[in-house]
Coordinates of C-alpha atoms and ligand atoms in Angstrom, one line a residue:
M170 CA 0.0 0.0 0.0
K171 CA 1.4 3.4 -1.0
T172 CA 0.0 6.8 -0.1
R173 CA 1.1 9.9 -1.9
K174 CA -0.2 13.4 -2.6
M175 CA -2.6 13.6 -5.5
P176 CA -1.2 15.3 -8.6
K177 CA -2.7 18.7 -9.4
V178 CA -4.9 17.2 -12.0
L179 CA -5.9 13.5 -11.8
L180 CA -8.0 11.7 -14.4
L181 CA -9.9 8.6 -13.4
K182 CA -10.4 7.0 -16.8
N183 CA -12.8 4.3 -18.0
G184 CA -14.2 3.4 -14.6
T185 CA -17.8 2.6 -13.8
V186 CA -19.1 5.4 -11.5
L187 CA -21.5 4.0 -9.0
D188 CA -23.5 6.7 -7.3
P189 CA -25.0 5.4 -4.1
L190 CA -27.0 8.6 -3.5
K191 CA -28.8 8.6 -6.9
G192 CA -28.7 4.8 -7.3
T193 CA -27.0 5.0 -10.7
S194 CA -24.1 3.2 -12.3
S195 CA -22.5 4.1 -15.6
K196 CA -19.2 4.4 -17.4
K197 CA -17.7 7.9 -16.8
D198 CA -14.4 9.6 -16.4
I199 CA -13.7 11.9 -13.5
I200 CA -11.3 14.8 -13.3
I201 CA -10.0 15.7 -9.9
E202 CA -8.2 19.1 -9.5
N203 CA -6.5 20.2 -6.4
G204 CA -8.1 17.3 -4.5
K205 CA -11.7 18.3 -5.5
I206 CA -14.1 16.9 -8.0
K207 CA -13.8 19.1 -11.1
S208 CA -16.1 17.3 -13.6
I209 CA -17.7 13.9 -14.3
G210 CA -18.8 12.5 -17.6
K211 CA -16.7 12.6 -20.7
P212 CA -14.6 15.7 -19.7
K213 CA -11.5 16.7 -21.6
A214 CA -8.5 16.6 -19.3
P215 CA -5.5 18.8 -19.8
K216 CA -2.4 17.1 -21.2
S217 CA -0.7 17.6 -17.8
A218 CA -3.2 15.4 -16.1
E219 CA -2.0 12.2 -14.5
V220 CA -4.2 9.2 -15.6
L221 CA -5.3 6.5 -13.3
D222 CA -6.7 3.7 -15.5
C223 CA -9.9 2.4 -13.9
T224 CA -10.9 -0.1 -16.7
G225 CA -13.0 -2.8 -15.1
K226 CA -13.2 -1.0 -11.8
V227 CA -15.9 0.7 -9.9
I228 CA -15.5 4.2 -8.5
T229 CA -17.8 5.1 -5.6
H230 CA -18.1 7.2 -2.5
G231 CA -15.4 6.7 0.1
F232 CA -16.7 4.3 2.8
C233 CA -17.8 5.8 6.2
D234 CA -17.6 3.7 9.4
V235 CA -19.7 4.9 12.4
H236 CA -18.1 2.4 14.8
V237 CA -14.4 2.0 15.3
H238 CA -12.1 1.8 18.4
F239 CA -8.7 3.4 17.8
R240 CA -7.6 3.1 21.4
E241 CA -6.1 6.6 21.7
P242 CA -5.6 7.9 24.4
G243 CA -4.5 5.0 26.6
R244 CA -3.7 1.9 24.6
E245 CA -1.5 3.2 21.8
D246 CA 0.2 -0.2 21.8
K247 CA -3.0 -1.5 20.2
E248 CA -3.9 1.3 17.8
T249 CA -3.6 5.1 17.4
L250 CA -5.5 7.5 15.2
A251 CA -2.5 7.3 12.8
T252 CA -2.3 3.5 12.6
G253 CA -6.1 3.2 12.5
S254 CA -6.1 5.6 9.6
R255 CA -3.9 3.2 7.6
A256 CA -6.2 0.3 8.3
A257 CA -9.1 2.5 7.2
L258 CA -7.4 3.5 3.9
A259 CA -6.6 -0.2 3.2
G260 CA -10.3 -0.9 3.6
G261 CA -11.5 1.9 1.4
F262 CA -12.7 4.0 4.3
T263 CA -12.3 7.8 4.1
R264 CA -14.2 8.7 7.2
V265 CA -14.7 7.0 10.6
C266 CA -16.2 7.8 14.0
V267 CA -14.2 6.7 17.0
M268 CA -15.9 5.3 20.1
P269 CA -15.1 7.0 23.4
N270 CA -14.2 3.9 25.5
T271 CA -10.6 4.9 25.6
N272 CA -8.4 5.4 28.8
P273 CA -9.5 7.9 30.0
P274 CA -12.8 7.9 28.1
L275 CA -13.9 10.7 25.8
D276 CA -16.3 12.2 28.4
S277 CA -15.5 15.9 28.4
P278 CA -15.2 18.8 25.9
E279 CA -11.4 18.7 26.4
S280 CA -11.1 15.0 25.5
I281 CA -13.3 15.6 22.4
R282 CA -10.9 18.5 21.4
F283 CA -7.9 16.2 21.9
I284 CA -9.3 13.9 19.2
T285 CA -10.4 16.6 16.8
E286 CA -6.9 18.3 17.1
K287 CA -5.1 15.0 16.5
A288 CA -7.4 14.0 13.7
A289 CA -6.5 17.2 11.8
D290 CA -3.1 15.6 11.1
C291 CA -4.5 12.2 10.0
P292 CA -4.9 11.1 6.3
I293 CA -8.6 10.4 6.7
H294 CA -11.5 12.2 8.4
I295 CA -11.9 11.1 12.0
H296 CA -14.8 12.2 14.2
P297 CA -15.2 11.6 17.9
I298 CA -18.3 10.1 19.5
G299 CA -18.7 11.4 23.0
A300 CA -19.5 9.3 26.1
V301 CA -23.1 9.5 27.3
T302 CA -22.1 9.4 31.0
K303 CA -19.1 10.6 33.0
G304 CA -16.4 7.9 33.2
Q305 CA -18.9 5.7 31.3
K306 CA -20.2 4.8 34.7
G307 CA -23.8 4.9 33.5
M308 CA -25.1 7.5 36.0
E309 CA -24.2 11.2 35.4
L310 CA -24.7 12.7 31.9
T311 CA -21.7 14.4 30.3
E312 CA -21.6 18.0 29.1
M313 CA -23.2 17.0 25.8
A314 CA -23.8 20.5 24.4
A315 CA -20.2 21.6 25.0
M316 CA -18.9 18.3 23.5
V317 CA -20.9 18.9 20.4
R318 CA -19.3 22.3 20.1
E319 CA -15.9 20.6 20.1
G320 CA -16.9 18.2 17.4
A321 CA -18.7 15.2 19.0
V322 CA -21.0 13.7 16.3
A323 CA -23.0 11.3 18.5
F324 CA -23.0 9.8 22.0
S325 CA -22.4 6.3 23.2
D326 CA -21.0 4.4 26.2
D327 CA -20.1 1.6 23.8
G328 CA -18.4 -1.3 25.3
L329 CA -20.9 -0.9 28.1
P330 CA -24.6 -0.5 28.0
I331 CA -26.5 2.4 29.6
A332 CA -28.2 0.0 32.0
N333 CA -30.4 2.5 33.8
A334 CA -33.5 3.3 31.8
A335 CA -34.0 6.7 33.4
V336 CA -30.5 7.7 32.5
M337 CA -31.0 6.5 28.9
R338 CA -34.3 8.4 28.7
R339 CA -32.6 11.7 29.9
A340 CA -29.7 11.1 27.5
L341 CA -32.1 10.7 24.6
E342 CA -34.0 13.9 25.6
Y343 CA -30.7 15.9 25.6
A344 CA -29.4 14.3 22.5
S345 CA -32.6 15.1 20.6
M346 CA -32.3 18.8 21.5
L347 CA -28.7 18.7 20.1
K348 CA -30.0 16.6 17.1
K349 CA -27.4 13.9 17.7
P350 CA -28.1 10.2 17.9
I351 CA -27.5 8.0 21.0
I352 CA -25.8 4.7 20.2
N353 CA -26.4 2.2 23.0
H354 CA -24.4 -1.0 23.3
A355 CA -27.5 -3.2 23.9
E356 CA -26.5 -5.9 26.2
D357 CA -28.1 -6.5 29.6
L358 CA -25.1 -7.3 31.7
D359 CA -27.2 -9.2 34.4
L360 CA -28.7 -11.5 31.7
R361 CA -25.3 -11.9 30.0
D362 CA -23.7 -12.9 33.3
D363 CA -20.5 -14.8 32.5
G364 CA -21.6 -15.5 29.0
I365 CA -18.7 -15.4 26.5
M366 CA -20.5 -16.9 23.4
N367 CA -24.0 -17.3 22.1
E368 CA -26.2 -19.4 24.4
G369 CA -27.4 -22.5 22.5
E370 CA -26.4 -25.9 21.2
M371 CA -22.8 -24.8 20.5
S372 CA -22.2 -23.3 23.9
L373 CA -23.4 -26.6 25.5
K374 CA -21.2 -28.6 23.1
L375 CA -18.1 -26.5 23.7
G376 CA -18.7 -26.1 27.5
L377 CA -18.4 -22.4 27.4
D378 CA -20.8 -20.0 29.3
G379 CA -23.6 -18.8 27.1
N380 CA -25.0 -15.3 26.5
T381 CA -28.7 -15.4 25.7
F382 CA -30.1 -13.6 22.7
L383 CA -32.5 -11.8 25.1
A384 CA -29.6 -9.9 26.7
E385 CA -29.5 -7.9 23.4
S386 CA -33.1 -7.9 22.1
M387 CA -34.7 -6.9 25.4
M388 CA -32.5 -3.8 25.6
V389 CA -33.0 -3.0 21.9
F390 CA -36.8 -3.1 22.6
R391 CA -36.3 -0.9 25.6
D392 CA -34.2 1.7 23.7
I393 CA -36.7 1.8 20.9
E394 CA -39.6 2.5 23.3
L395 CA -37.6 5.2 25.1
A396 CA -36.7 6.8 21.8
R397 CA -40.4 6.8 20.9
L398 CA -41.3 8.4 24.2
S399 CA -38.7 11.2 23.8
G400 CA -39.0 11.6 20.0
A401 CA -35.2 11.1 19.9
A402 CA -33.0 9.2 17.4
V403 CA -31.6 6.0 18.6
H404 CA -29.0 4.0 16.7
I405 CA -28.6 0.3 17.4
P406 CA -25.0 -0.8 17.0
H407 CA -23.9 -4.3 16.0
V408 CA -27.3 -6.0 15.8
S409 CA -26.7 -9.7 16.2
T410 CA -30.0 -11.5 16.8
K411 CA -33.1 -12.1 14.7
E412 CA -35.3 -10.8 17.5
S413 CA -33.5 -7.4 17.4
V414 CA -34.0 -7.3 13.7
T415 CA -37.7 -7.9 14.3
H416 CA -37.9 -5.1 16.8
V417 CA -36.1 -2.6 14.5
A418 CA -38.4 -3.5 11.6
A419 CA -41.5 -3.1 13.6
A420 CA -40.3 0.3 15.1
K421 CA -39.5 1.6 11.6
K422 CA -43.0 0.6 10.5
N423 CA -44.4 2.6 13.4
G424 CA -42.4 5.6 12.5
A425 CA -39.9 5.6 15.4
S426 CA -36.6 7.3 14.7
V427 CA -34.4 4.2 14.8
T428 CA -31.5 3.1 12.7
A429 CA -29.4 -0.1 13.0
E430 CA -26.0 -1.3 12.0
V431 CA -24.6 -4.8 11.4
T432 CA -20.9 -5.9 11.4
P433 CA -19.2 -7.9 8.7
H434 CA -18.3 -10.6 11.2
H435 CA -21.9 -11.2 12.3
L436 CA -22.9 -11.4 8.6
Y437 CA -20.1 -13.8 7.7
F438 CA -19.6 -16.2 10.7
N439 CA -21.9 -18.1 13.0
D440 CA -21.2 -19.6 16.5
E441 CA -19.9 -22.8 14.9
A442 CA -16.7 -20.9 14.1
L443 CA -15.9 -21.2 17.8
V444 CA -15.3 -24.9 17.6
S445 CA -11.6 -24.1 17.1
Y446 CA -11.6 -22.1 20.4
N447 CA -9.8 -19.4 18.4
T448 CA -10.1 -16.3 20.6
H449 CA -10.2 -14.1 17.4
F450 CA -13.9 -15.1 17.2
K451 CA -14.6 -13.9 20.7
V452 CA -16.6 -10.7 20.4
A453 CA -19.4 -8.8 22.1
P454 CA -22.2 -9.3 21.1
P455 CA -21.2 -12.8 20.3
L456 CA -21.4 -14.6 16.9
R457 CA -24.9 -16.1 16.9
S458 CA -26.7 -19.0 15.3
E459 CA -27.0 -19.7 11.6
A460 CA -30.7 -18.6 11.8
D461 CA -29.6 -15.3 13.3
R462 CA -26.9 -14.8 10.7
K463 CA -29.4 -15.4 7.9
T464 CA -31.8 -12.9 9.3
L465 CA -29.1 -10.3 9.4
V466 CA -28.3 -10.9 5.7
K467 CA -32.0 -10.5 5.0
G468 CA -32.1 -7.3 7.1
I469 CA -29.8 -5.8 4.6
T470 CA -31.9 -6.6 1.5
S471 CA -35.1 -5.6 3.2
G472 CA -33.8 -2.2 4.3
T473 CA -34.2 -2.9 8.0
I474 CA -30.5 -2.6 8.5
D475 CA -29.1 0.9 7.6
C476 CA -25.4 0.7 8.0
I477 CA -22.5 -1.8 7.9
A478 CA -20.0 -0.9 10.6
T479 CA -16.9 -2.8 11.5
D480 CA -16.7 -2.3 15.3
H481 CA -12.9 -2.5 14.6
A482 CA -11.5 -3.5 18.0
P483 CA -7.7 -4.0 18.1
H484 CA -6.1 -6.1 20.8
T485 CA -2.5 -7.3 21.3
I486 CA -1.5 -10.8 20.5
E487 CA -0.5 -11.4 24.2
E488 CA -4.0 -10.6 25.3
K489 CA -5.7 -12.7 22.6
E490 CA -3.4 -15.6 23.4
A491 CA -5.1 -16.1 26.7
T492 CA -7.7 -18.8 27.2
F493 CA -11.1 -18.3 25.6
T494 CA -12.6 -17.3 28.9
N495 CA -9.9 -14.8 29.7
A496 CA -9.2 -13.2 26.3
P497 CA -10.7 -9.8 25.6
F498 CA -13.8 -9.3 23.4
G499 CA -13.3 -7.8 19.9
M500 CA -11.7 -8.1 16.5
I501 CA -10.2 -5.7 13.9
G502 CA -12.3 -5.3 10.8
L503 CA -11.6 -2.3 8.6
E504 CA -9.3 -3.9 6.1
S505 CA -11.5 -6.9 5.5
C506 CA -14.9 -5.2 5.6
F507 CA -15.8 -4.6 2.0
A508 CA -14.5 -7.9 0.8
A509 CA -16.2 -10.0 3.5
V510 CA -19.6 -8.3 3.0
N511 CA -19.4 -8.4 -0.8
T512 CA -18.4 -12.1 -0.7
I513 CA -21.3 -13.2 1.6
L514 CA -23.9 -11.1 -0.2
K515 CA -22.8 -12.2 -3.7
K516 CA -22.5 -15.9 -2.8
E517 CA -25.7 -16.2 -0.8
K518 CA -28.1 -13.7 -2.2
N519 CA -26.6 -12.5 -5.5
V520 CA -27.0 -9.0 -4.1
S521 CA -25.5 -6.4 -6.4
L522 CA -23.0 -3.8 -5.3
L523 CA -25.5 -1.0 -6.0
D524 CA -28.0 -2.7 -3.6
F525 CA -25.7 -2.5 -0.5
I526 CA -23.1 0.2 -1.2
A527 CA -25.4 2.8 0.5
L528 CA -24.9 0.9 3.8
L529 CA -21.2 1.8 3.6
T530 CA -21.5 5.3 2.3
V531 CA -24.7 7.4 2.1
N532 CA -26.6 5.9 5.1
P533 CA -23.8 6.2 7.7
R534 CA -23.1 9.8 6.5
K535 CA -26.8 10.6 6.8
L536 CA -26.9 9.2 10.3
M537 CA -24.0 11.4 11.4
G538 CA -25.0 14.5 9.5
F539 CA -22.1 14.4 7.0
D540 CA -22.3 15.5 3.4
T541 CA -23.8 12.7 1.2
D542 CA -23.4 14.1 -2.3
L543 CA -19.8 13.2 -2.9
F544 CA -20.0 13.4 -6.7
Q545 CA -21.0 17.0 -6.8
E546 CA -18.5 19.3 -8.5
G547 CA -16.4 21.3 -6.1
T548 CA -16.7 18.6 -3.4
E549 CA -13.5 17.1 -1.8
A550 CA -12.6 13.9 -3.7
E551 CA -13.5 11.3 -1.1
L552 CA -13.6 8.2 -3.3
T553 CA -13.0 4.5 -3.2
I554 CA -12.0 2.4 -6.3
L555 CA -12.9 -1.3 -6.3
S556 CA -12.6 -4.5 -8.2
P557 CA -15.9 -6.1 -7.3
D558 CA -15.2 -9.5 -8.9
E559 CA -11.5 -10.0 -8.1
T560 CA -10.8 -13.1 -5.9
W561 CA -8.0 -13.0 -3.4
V562 CA -7.0 -14.4 0.0
F563 CA -6.9 -12.1 3.1
D564 CA -3.7 -12.7 5.0
E565 CA -1.5 -10.9 7.6
D566 CA 0.0 -8.8 4.8
S567 CA -3.5 -7.4 4.2
I568 CA -3.5 -5.9 7.7
Y569 CA -2.3 -2.3 8.4
S570 CA -3.7 -2.0 11.9
R571 CA -1.2 -2.1 14.8
S572 CA -3.0 -5.2 15.9
L573 CA -3.5 -8.5 14.1
N574 CA -6.6 -9.9 15.8
S575 CA -8.6 -10.7 12.6
P576 CA -10.8 -13.8 12.3
F577 CA -10.7 -13.3 8.5
T578 CA -7.0 -14.3 8.1
G579 CA -6.9 -17.1 5.5
E580 CA -10.4 -16.4 4.1
S581 CA -10.9 -16.3 0.3
F582 CA -12.8 -13.2 -0.8
I583 CA -14.5 -11.8 -3.8
G584 CA -14.1 -8.1 -4.3
K585 CA -11.1 -5.9 -3.5
V586 CA -10.4 -2.3 -2.7
N587 CA -7.8 -0.9 -5.2
A588 CA -7.5 2.7 -4.2
T589 CA -8.7 5.2 -1.6
L590 CA -8.7 9.0 -2.3
V591 CA -9.2 11.4 0.5
R592 CA -7.8 14.7 2.0
G593 CA -5.7 15.4 -1.1
N594 CA -3.9 12.0 -1.0
M595 CA -4.3 8.9 -3.0
T596 CA -3.6 5.4 -1.6
V597 CA -3.1 2.6 -4.0
L598 CA -3.2 -0.9 -2.7
Ligands
LIG60 ZN1 -20.5 -2.2 21.3

């Protein structure tokens, strides 16, 4: 992977321009001048233009991930904003939102400013999500309005649920005044108990403590009801059970302001993957049953699921080499995201790129209030170039994160990211 400054004039030639906002796909050339979209169609480029041949490739909006953990401040040995940016570029992501469960957590205006100032030097756009409660302790609300002024785009105590329903209600009321979504890690910790994998046939077989589907779906239901009461927007992260999908679908039908995301790993794997006791498959919420996984795939085609988000969660090898019970939850996911999702949707449902690309581009941007019309002339070139049919094997060389905890290592994929253009730079893989 090589990143360099874009030439003054860059011509993307002979590519298929896939516009996820307008839902169109056609052969066009694009001229980028000084890092901005100059013209799209059959424009005449000056002789001095550098040409990037995009024959057989798709050019689309740069991907946007509303859920990553870059571990800064506190665990820079796992990831930093700079190393996380490299992982993002390798995955075709031009924009990410970082979760606040750092050490210390992003629970004050000063900590939000720390991220926005550091992000200014990064090669992608990075936006902080502020903590809902001080110290992520679940009780006292943070100074949300002041944090929004410093650049917080949403609020979450991710990693931990907001267990107290009254606190969640107040948080939703404040957030709705600020027009920002609340993202609640829906997992009832009492019900989860010591559960480290999905509760079911597999947990019995493997002798590992189970985490019931209800630990998630009950809280999803609660959050939707509280959002309805306050008229606020609630975003459900990493939906993993069929019951949660049912709740979200019903709420949307009733006009509640609810959106939902699914991760590539919940779409790709089920709890049978744990038969190896490989700790890279240990994640919260856990990989669920095949029936759950199939419902998540269906949730994408039915429009119930709005976004694909990686929940990119780096951990050191030393930590992940612990026993399954003791290893931390989480896996990295930025580099493998597009290929994993494209592979599953193509193989199982023959879903076209145009039918799911909005979940990686327009929908997450809409959720966070970012610009969604990236092909407009004069807009910063924030683009991803893909080979949707290329087959390849994901290995450790495909990883640019500071951590290597990917469950996808060794997987054969269909679809590859070739280049990522953002902030005046071009990264070619
Ligand atoms: Zn979470």
